[in-house]
Coordinates of C-alpha atoms and ligand atoms in Angstrom, one line a residue:
M1 CA 78.6 -45.3 20.8
D2 CA 75.1 -45.0 22.7
Y3 CA 72.7 -47.8 21.9
E4 CA 70.1 -46.9 23.7
L5 CA 66.8 -46.2 21.9
S6 CA 65.1 -42.7 22.2
P7 CA 61.6 -42.6 23.6
R8 CA 60.3 -41.8 19.7
E9 CA 62.3 -44.9 18.4
R10 CA 61.0 -47.0 21.5
A11 CA 57.2 -45.7 20.6
W12 CA 57.9 -46.7 16.8
R13 CA 59.3 -50.2 17.6
D14 CA 56.0 -51.0 19.8
E15 CA 53.7 -49.8 17.2
V16 CA 55.6 -52.2 14.7
R17 CA 55.1 -54.8 17.4
G18 CA 51.5 -54.0 17.7
F19 CA 51.3 -54.1 13.6
I20 CA 53.0 -57.7 13.7
A21 CA 50.6 -58.9 16.8
E22 CA 47.7 -58.0 14.8
H23 CA 48.9 -59.3 11.3
V24 CA 51.2 -62.0 11.5
D25 CA 50.2 -65.3 12.4
E26 CA 52.0 -69.3 11.9
R27 CA 50.0 -69.1 8.3
L28 CA 51.9 -66.2 7.0
V29 CA 55.1 -67.3 8.3
D30 CA 54.7 -70.9 7.0
E31 CA 53.7 -69.6 3.6
T32 CA 56.7 -66.9 3.4
R33 CA 59.1 -69.9 4.1
L34 CA 57.5 -72.5 1.7
R35 CA 56.9 -70.1 -1.1
G36 CA 60.7 -68.9 -1.0
N37 CA 60.8 -67.0 -4.1
E38 CA 58.0 -68.1 -6.2
G39 CA 56.2 -64.8 -5.8
R40 CA 53.6 -63.6 -3.1
G41 CA 50.9 -66.0 -1.8
P42 CA 47.6 -64.9 -0.7
E43 CA 48.7 -64.3 2.9
A44 CA 51.8 -62.2 1.9
Q45 CA 49.6 -60.1 -0.4
R46 CA 47.0 -59.4 2.6
F47 CA 50.2 -58.6 4.9
L48 CA 51.4 -56.2 1.9
D49 CA 48.2 -54.5 1.7
A50 CA 47.8 -54.0 5.5
L51 CA 51.2 -52.4 5.4
R52 CA 50.1 -50.2 2.4
A53 CA 47.0 -49.0 4.1
R54 CA 49.5 -47.5 6.8
G55 CA 51.9 -45.8 4.2
W56 CA 54.4 -48.3 5.5
D57 CA 55.5 -49.5 2.1
R58 CA 57.0 -45.9 2.0
I59 CA 59.2 -46.5 4.7
A60 CA 62.6 -45.8 2.6
F61 CA 60.9 -42.8 1.0
P62 CA 61.7 -39.3 2.4
V63 CA 58.5 -37.0 3.6
E64 CA 58.7 -34.7 0.2
S65 CA 58.2 -37.7 -1.6
G66 CA 55.3 -39.2 0.3
G67 CA 57.3 -41.2 2.8
L68 CA 57.2 -41.3 6.4
G69 CA 60.6 -39.6 7.1
K70 CA 61.8 -42.2 9.1
T71 CA 65.6 -42.2 10.5
A72 CA 67.8 -44.8 9.7
V73 CA 67.4 -46.4 13.0
E74 CA 63.7 -46.3 12.8
Q75 CA 64.0 -48.2 9.3
W76 CA 66.4 -50.9 10.6
L77 CA 64.0 -51.3 13.8
F78 CA 61.1 -52.1 11.4
I79 CA 63.0 -54.4 9.4
D80 CA 64.4 -56.2 12.5
Q81 CA 61.0 -56.9 14.0
I82 CA 59.7 -57.8 10.8
E83 CA 62.4 -60.4 10.1
T84 CA 62.1 -61.7 13.9
A85 CA 58.3 -62.2 13.5
G86 CA 59.2 -64.1 10.0
A87 CA 56.7 -62.3 8.0
P88 CA 57.7 -61.5 4.5
M89 CA 60.2 -58.5 4.0
L90 CA 59.0 -55.5 1.8
P91 CA 60.0 -56.2 -1.5
L92 CA 63.3 -54.5 -2.8
T93 CA 61.5 -52.7 -5.3
F94 CA 60.2 -50.5 -2.5
T95 CA 63.5 -50.6 -0.4
S96 CA 66.1 -50.9 -2.7
V97 CA 64.9 -49.8 -6.5
A98 CA 62.4 -47.1 -5.8
P99 CA 64.7 -44.9 -3.3
T100 CA 67.2 -45.1 -6.2
I101 CA 64.7 -43.9 -8.7
L102 CA 63.9 -41.0 -6.2
R103 CA 67.4 -39.9 -6.2
I104 CA 68.5 -40.4 -9.8
G105 CA 65.4 -40.2 -12.0
T106 CA 64.4 -37.3 -13.8
D107 CA 61.1 -35.6 -12.8
Q108 CA 59.4 -37.3 -15.3
Q109 CA 60.7 -40.9 -14.8
R110 CA 60.0 -40.2 -10.9
Q111 CA 56.4 -39.4 -12.0
E112 CA 55.9 -42.2 -14.0
W113 CA 57.7 -44.8 -12.0
L114 CA 56.7 -44.4 -8.3
P115 CA 53.2 -44.2 -8.4
R116 CA 52.9 -47.6 -10.3
I117 CA 55.3 -49.1 -7.8
Q118 CA 53.2 -47.6 -5.0
R119 CA 50.1 -49.2 -6.7
G120 CA 51.8 -52.6 -6.9
E121 CA 51.8 -52.6 -10.8
V122 CA 55.4 -52.9 -10.8
D123 CA 57.5 -55.5 -9.3
F124 CA 61.4 -55.5 -10.2
A125 CA 63.9 -58.4 -10.6
L126 CA 67.5 -57.1 -10.0
G127 CA 69.6 -57.8 -13.3
Y128 CA 73.4 -57.1 -12.0
S129 CA 75.3 -60.4 -12.3
E130 CA 76.4 -62.3 -15.2
S131 CA 78.3 -65.2 -16.0
E132 CA 81.7 -63.4 -16.0
A133 CA 80.3 -60.2 -13.8
G134 CA 79.7 -61.0 -10.2
T135 CA 82.0 -59.3 -7.5
D136 CA 83.6 -57.7 -10.7
L137 CA 80.4 -56.2 -11.8
A138 CA 81.9 -53.7 -14.0
S139 CA 83.0 -56.2 -16.4
L140 CA 79.4 -56.7 -17.5
R141 CA 78.6 -57.5 -21.1
T142 CA 75.0 -56.9 -21.6
R143 CA 74.9 -54.0 -24.1
A144 CA 72.2 -51.4 -24.8
N145 CA 72.8 -49.5 -28.3
L146 CA 70.6 -46.7 -29.0
D147 CA 68.5 -46.9 -32.0
G148 CA 66.0 -43.7 -32.8
D149 CA 63.9 -43.6 -29.8
H150 CA 64.5 -47.0 -28.6
W151 CA 67.3 -48.9 -26.7
V152 CA 68.2 -52.4 -28.1
V153 CA 69.3 -54.7 -25.6
N154 CA 71.4 -57.5 -26.1
G155 CA 72.9 -60.2 -23.8
Q156 CA 72.4 -62.5 -20.9
K157 CA 72.1 -62.2 -17.2
M158 CA 72.7 -64.8 -14.5
W159 CA 71.1 -65.4 -11.1
N160 CA 68.3 -62.9 -11.8
T161 CA 66.1 -63.9 -9.2
M162 CA 62.5 -63.4 -9.5
A163 CA 62.7 -62.6 -13.1
H164 CA 60.0 -65.2 -13.6
T165 CA 57.6 -63.5 -11.2
A166 CA 58.6 -59.8 -11.7
T167 CA 56.9 -57.4 -14.2
H168 CA 60.2 -55.5 -14.9
N169 CA 64.0 -55.8 -14.7
W170 CA 66.3 -53.3 -13.3
L171 CA 69.0 -53.9 -15.6
A172 CA 72.6 -52.8 -15.7
V173 CA 73.7 -52.5 -19.4
R174 CA 76.9 -51.3 -21.2
T175 CA 75.9 -48.2 -23.2
E176 CA 79.2 -46.8 -23.4
P177 CA 81.8 -49.2 -24.9
D178 CA 84.6 -47.0 -25.5
A179 CA 84.7 -45.8 -21.8
P180 CA 86.6 -47.0 -18.9
K181 CA 84.5 -50.2 -17.7
H182 CA 83.3 -48.5 -14.6
K183 CA 82.1 -45.4 -16.5
G184 CA 80.3 -47.6 -19.5
I185 CA 77.4 -48.9 -17.6
S186 CA 73.9 -47.3 -17.3
M187 CA 70.7 -48.6 -15.5
I188 CA 67.7 -49.3 -17.7
I189 CA 64.4 -50.7 -17.0
V190 CA 63.1 -53.8 -19.2
P191 CA 59.7 -54.9 -19.1
M192 CA 59.8 -58.7 -18.8
D193 CA 56.9 -59.1 -21.2
A194 CA 58.8 -57.3 -24.0
P195 CA 59.5 -59.5 -27.1
G196 CA 63.0 -60.7 -27.1
V197 CA 63.2 -61.5 -23.2
S198 CA 63.5 -65.5 -22.4
V199 CA 63.9 -66.8 -19.2
Q200 CA 65.5 -70.0 -17.9
P201 CA 64.9 -71.8 -14.5
I202 CA 68.0 -72.6 -12.3
Q203 CA 67.1 -74.4 -9.1
V204 CA 69.7 -73.8 -6.4
W205 CA 70.3 -75.7 -3.2
P206 CA 68.0 -74.5 -0.6
G207 CA 65.0 -75.3 -2.9
L208 CA 64.8 -71.8 -4.3
R209 CA 64.5 -70.7 -8.1
T210 CA 66.7 -68.3 -9.9
N211 CA 66.9 -67.5 -13.5
A212 CA 69.2 -67.0 -16.4
V213 CA 67.7 -64.3 -18.7
F214 CA 68.4 -63.8 -22.2
F215 CA 67.8 -60.4 -24.1
D216 CA 67.7 -60.7 -27.9
N217 CA 67.2 -57.3 -29.6
V218 CA 64.9 -56.2 -26.7
R219 CA 63.5 -52.8 -27.6
V220 CA 62.9 -50.3 -24.7
P221 CA 61.8 -46.7 -25.2
R222 CA 64.7 -44.5 -24.8
D223 CA 63.5 -42.9 -21.4
Y224 CA 63.6 -46.0 -19.6
L225 CA 67.4 -45.4 -19.1
M226 CA 67.3 -44.0 -15.4
G227 CA 68.9 -40.9 -14.5
E228 CA 72.4 -40.3 -16.5
R229 CA 73.9 -42.5 -19.2
G230 CA 77.3 -44.1 -18.1
L231 CA 76.7 -43.5 -14.3
G232 CA 75.1 -47.0 -13.8
F233 CA 77.6 -48.7 -11.7
Y234 CA 77.4 -45.7 -8.9
Y235 CA 73.4 -46.0 -9.4
A236 CA 73.7 -49.9 -8.9
A237 CA 76.0 -49.3 -5.8
M238 CA 73.6 -46.8 -4.5
A239 CA 70.5 -49.5 -4.9
L240 CA 72.9 -52.0 -3.3
N241 CA 73.4 -49.7 -0.3
F242 CA 69.9 -49.4 0.4
E243 CA 69.6 -53.2 0.2
R244 CA 72.1 -53.7 3.0
L245 CA 70.1 -52.0 5.7
S246 CA 67.8 -55.0 5.2
I247 CA 70.8 -57.6 5.2
G248 CA 72.1 -56.4 8.6
S249 CA 69.4 -57.8 10.9
A250 CA 69.9 -61.0 12.7
G251 CA 65.9 -61.4 13.2
M252 CA 65.7 -64.4 11.4
A253 CA 68.6 -66.1 13.0
R254 CA 67.0 -64.7 16.5
R255 CA 63.6 -66.3 15.8
I256 CA 64.8 -69.7 14.8
F257 CA 67.3 -69.6 17.7
D258 CA 64.3 -68.9 20.1
A259 CA 62.2 -71.7 18.8
L260 CA 65.4 -74.2 19.3
V261 CA 65.5 -73.0 22.8
R262 CA 62.1 -74.0 23.3
D263 CA 62.3 -77.2 21.7
V264 CA 65.5 -77.8 24.0
R265 CA 63.8 -77.2 27.3
E266 CA 61.3 -80.1 26.3
R267 CA 63.2 -82.5 24.6
V268 CA 64.5 -85.7 25.9
V269 CA 67.0 -87.9 24.3
D270 CA 68.0 -91.2 25.5
G271 CA 66.1 -90.7 28.9
Q272 CA 68.2 -87.4 29.4
P273 CA 66.4 -83.9 29.1
L274 CA 68.3 -82.0 26.5
R275 CA 68.3 -78.9 28.6
E276 CA 70.4 -80.4 31.4
N277 CA 73.1 -81.5 29.0
P278 CA 76.2 -79.3 29.5
W279 CA 77.5 -79.2 25.8
V280 CA 73.8 -78.2 24.6
R281 CA 73.8 -75.4 27.3
D282 CA 77.3 -74.1 26.4
R283 CA 76.2 -74.0 22.6
L284 CA 73.1 -72.1 23.1
A285 CA 74.8 -69.8 25.7
R286 CA 77.5 -68.9 23.0
L287 CA 75.1 -68.4 20.3
R288 CA 73.2 -66.0 22.4
V289 CA 76.1 -63.8 23.1
E290 CA 76.8 -63.5 19.4
L291 CA 73.0 -62.6 18.5
D292 CA 73.1 -59.8 20.9
A293 CA 76.3 -58.6 19.7
A294 CA 75.2 -58.9 15.9
R295 CA 72.0 -56.7 17.0
L296 CA 74.1 -54.0 18.3
L297 CA 76.6 -54.1 15.3
A298 CA 73.5 -53.7 12.8
L299 CA 71.9 -50.9 15.2
E300 CA 75.3 -49.3 15.2
V301 CA 75.4 -49.0 11.3
A302 CA 71.9 -47.1 11.4
I303 CA 73.1 -45.0 14.4
R304 CA 75.9 -43.9 12.2
L305 CA 73.8 -43.4 9.1
D306 CA 71.8 -41.0 11.0
K307 CA 75.0 -39.0 12.1
G308 CA 75.4 -38.7 8.3
E309 CA 78.3 -40.7 8.3
V310 CA 79.1 -43.3 5.2
P311 CA 79.8 -46.4 7.6
A312 CA 81.4 -48.7 4.9
A313 CA 83.4 -50.8 7.4
A314 CA 80.8 -51.0 10.0
S315 CA 77.9 -52.1 7.6
S316 CA 80.6 -54.6 6.1
M317 CA 81.3 -56.1 9.7
A318 CA 77.4 -56.4 10.2
K319 CA 77.0 -58.1 6.9
A320 CA 79.5 -60.7 7.4
C321 CA 78.7 -61.0 11.2
V322 CA 74.9 -61.5 10.8
S323 CA 75.3 -63.8 7.5
E324 CA 77.9 -66.0 9.3
L325 CA 75.9 -66.2 12.5
A326 CA 72.9 -67.3 10.8
Q327 CA 75.1 -70.4 9.5
R328 CA 76.3 -71.4 13.3
V329 CA 72.7 -71.3 14.4
A330 CA 71.9 -73.8 11.8
D331 CA 75.1 -75.9 12.3
T332 CA 74.6 -75.9 16.1
G333 CA 70.9 -76.6 15.8
C334 CA 71.0 -79.3 13.6
E335 CA 73.9 -80.9 15.7
I336 CA 71.8 -80.5 19.0
L337 CA 68.9 -82.1 17.3
G338 CA 70.9 -84.9 15.7
L339 CA 69.1 -86.7 12.7
D340 CA 65.8 -85.4 13.6
G341 CA 67.4 -81.8 12.7
Q342 CA 67.5 -83.0 9.2
L343 CA 63.6 -83.7 8.9
H344 CA 61.4 -81.3 6.6
A345 CA 58.6 -79.6 8.0
E346 CA 55.9 -81.7 6.6
E347 CA 57.9 -84.9 7.9
P348 CA 56.2 -86.2 11.0
G349 CA 58.1 -85.6 14.4
A350 CA 60.0 -82.6 12.5
P351 CA 61.3 -80.4 15.5
V352 CA 60.9 -76.8 15.3
K353 CA 59.0 -77.4 11.9
G354 CA 61.9 -78.2 10.1
R355 CA 63.3 -74.9 10.2
L356 CA 66.8 -75.6 11.5
Q357 CA 67.6 -77.8 8.2
W358 CA 66.0 -75.3 6.3
L359 CA 68.3 -72.4 7.6
Y360 CA 71.2 -74.6 7.1
R361 CA 70.3 -74.8 3.4
L362 CA 69.6 -71.3 3.0
S363 CA 72.2 -69.3 5.1
P364 CA 75.1 -70.1 2.8
M365 CA 73.5 -67.7 0.2
L366 CA 73.4 -65.0 2.8
A367 CA 77.1 -65.1 2.8
F368 CA 77.4 -64.0 -0.6
G369 CA 74.1 -62.3 -1.4
G370 CA 74.6 -58.4 -1.4
G371 CA 78.2 -58.7 -1.8
T372 CA 80.7 -61.8 -0.7
N373 CA 81.7 -62.0 2.8
E374 CA 85.5 -62.2 1.2
V375 CA 85.1 -58.7 -0.1
Q376 CA 83.4 -57.5 3.1
R377 CA 86.3 -58.4 5.0
D378 CA 88.5 -56.7 2.5
I379 CA 86.2 -53.7 2.7
I380 CA 86.7 -53.9 6.8
G381 CA 90.8 -53.9 6.1
F382 CA 90.9 -51.1 3.9
M383 CA 88.0 -48.8 5.2
G384 CA 88.5 -49.6 8.7
Y385 CA 91.9 -49.9 9.4
G386 CA 93.5 -48.3 6.1
L387 CA 95.3 -51.5 4.9
P388 CA 96.3 -51.4 1.4
R389 CA 93.3 -52.1 -1.1
K390 CA 93.7 -55.5 -2.8
Ligands
FAD401 C1 70.9 -67.8 -5.4 C2 71.6 -66.7 -5.8 C3 70.5 -65.7 -6.0 C4 71.2 -64.5 -6.7 N1 70.3 -63.4 -7.0 C5 70.9 -62.3 -7.8 C6 69.9 -61.4 -8.1 O1 68.8 -61.5 -7.8 N2 70.6 -60.5 -8.9 C7 71.8 -60.3 -9.2 O2 72.2 -59.3 -9.9 N3 72.6 -61.2 -8.6 C8 72.3 -62.3 -7.9 N4 73.1 -63.3 -7.6 C9 74.6 -63.0 -7.8 C10 75.4 -62.9 -6.6 O3 75.3 -61.4 -6.3 C11 76.9 -63.1 -7.0 O4 77.2 -64.6 -7.0 C12 77.9 -62.7 -6.1 O5 77.7 -61.2 -6.2 C13 79.2 -63.2 -6.5 O6 79.7 -63.4 -7.7 P1 80.1 -64.5 -8.6 O7 79.3 -65.8 -8.5 O8 80.4 -64.3 -10.1 O9 81.3 -64.9 -7.9 P2 82.8 -64.3 -8.2 O10 82.6 -62.9 -8.1 O11 83.6 -65.0 -9.5 O12 83.4 -64.7 -6.7 C14 84.1 -66.2 -6.4 C15 84.8 -65.9 -5.2 O13 86.0 -65.3 -5.5 C16 85.8 -64.2 -4.6 N5 86.5 -63.0 -4.9 C17 86.0 -62.5 -6.0 N6 86.7 -61.3 -6.0 C18 87.4 -61.1 -4.9 C19 88.2 -60.1 -4.2 N7 88.4 -58.7 -5.2 N8 88.7 -60.0 -3.2 C20 88.8 -61.2 -2.4 N9 87.7 -62.2 -2.9 C21 87.0 -62.1 -4.3 C22 84.5 -64.1 -4.0 O14 84.3 -63.7 -2.6 C23 84.0 -65.6 -4.2 O15 84.4 -66.5 -2.9 C24 72.6 -64.6 -6.8 C25 73.4 -65.4 -6.7 C26 72.8 -66.9 -6.4 C27 73.6 -67.8 -6.5

């Protein structure tokens, strides 16, 4: 595998870095961390507007659809630079739902939804999971029945993050109850202000909000069902594949690791400079090696995608590696900083702006978001090594 960036890729990376130097500052980084998933704040909106002005919100779109025609490596470089800077990622509306609609939607659906997404009028929550359907998504029970020119949606989604700020839900529903379970699902768009939709908050450990969402005889126009009936399971998998390119960046862990190293250089504990402590130096060196290796693993996925491969095992490796590495950076950082590492950003004397304890609370989510790591390891086993499928 040749990991060397081409001159064109290096030029693109430098252009993105230049943009970040101009548009990302501490106020934006702090707002991004503090707001969690409570929607975009004013700084994030300014940042998104600047991205839009360059057409970079369409980075995942092909040229013929008004996109930039960027390769997978170029898309990954963009994501990695943004994550490393601590700026808000492009919403999944742009990087997961829109590219899926582009591929599966009818001409009319593309013409209706893509301009609205580009103008920022439509923001999606992703409604796949249910209480009894997470990893085994094909068991989902929320159903949609056709009644004249409308679908009538009934059921409940769990962990429907951003449903309280989104304008629409990208919803997996059962439309063919008699078909085998993988073939009975469709993807449908449900406006969040449609009568019969209700949202209940669920607070989770890192201080983030997600939601349970209920659908009680919600009527949706017939052509809000995207692509073909019964192919929704495959469409959801396609959207999740687009989502995974962004999960494979160790940029966030790298940024917090770099801040930790800066702190360690200056910190003195019991009269001893922390930078001279052999255990601390050893731990930091190990993490640095792992961060560099994770970067190459993620880059390999993009390189393979550009070669036309479907790098299932490599992308599962990158996802499992990056997410668990974030946990190790948080664990080790909190250990090095001792009790001070548990201070929140707003508490006096909090080292590294409280980011280690924040990552400690956030990072377990990365291990199951976008598919649990147990399942990723199963994929590595059967796709990478030809072991029997569980
Ligand atoms: C904070 C948060 C935000 C979320 N946001 C969203 C969202 O916006 N939209 C959305 O649709 N979903 C969302 N989810 C749901 C998330 O994707 C699921 O939690 C995840 O897919 C796991 O599903 P589950 O919780 O039902 O666990 P289960 O699927 O029941 O798994 C439980 C455990 O069993 C293991 N397991 C299950 N099957 C296998 C297998 N075949 N082989 C090996 N091990 C297995 C899993 O790895 C896991 O450790 C969110 C969840 C949380 C907690």
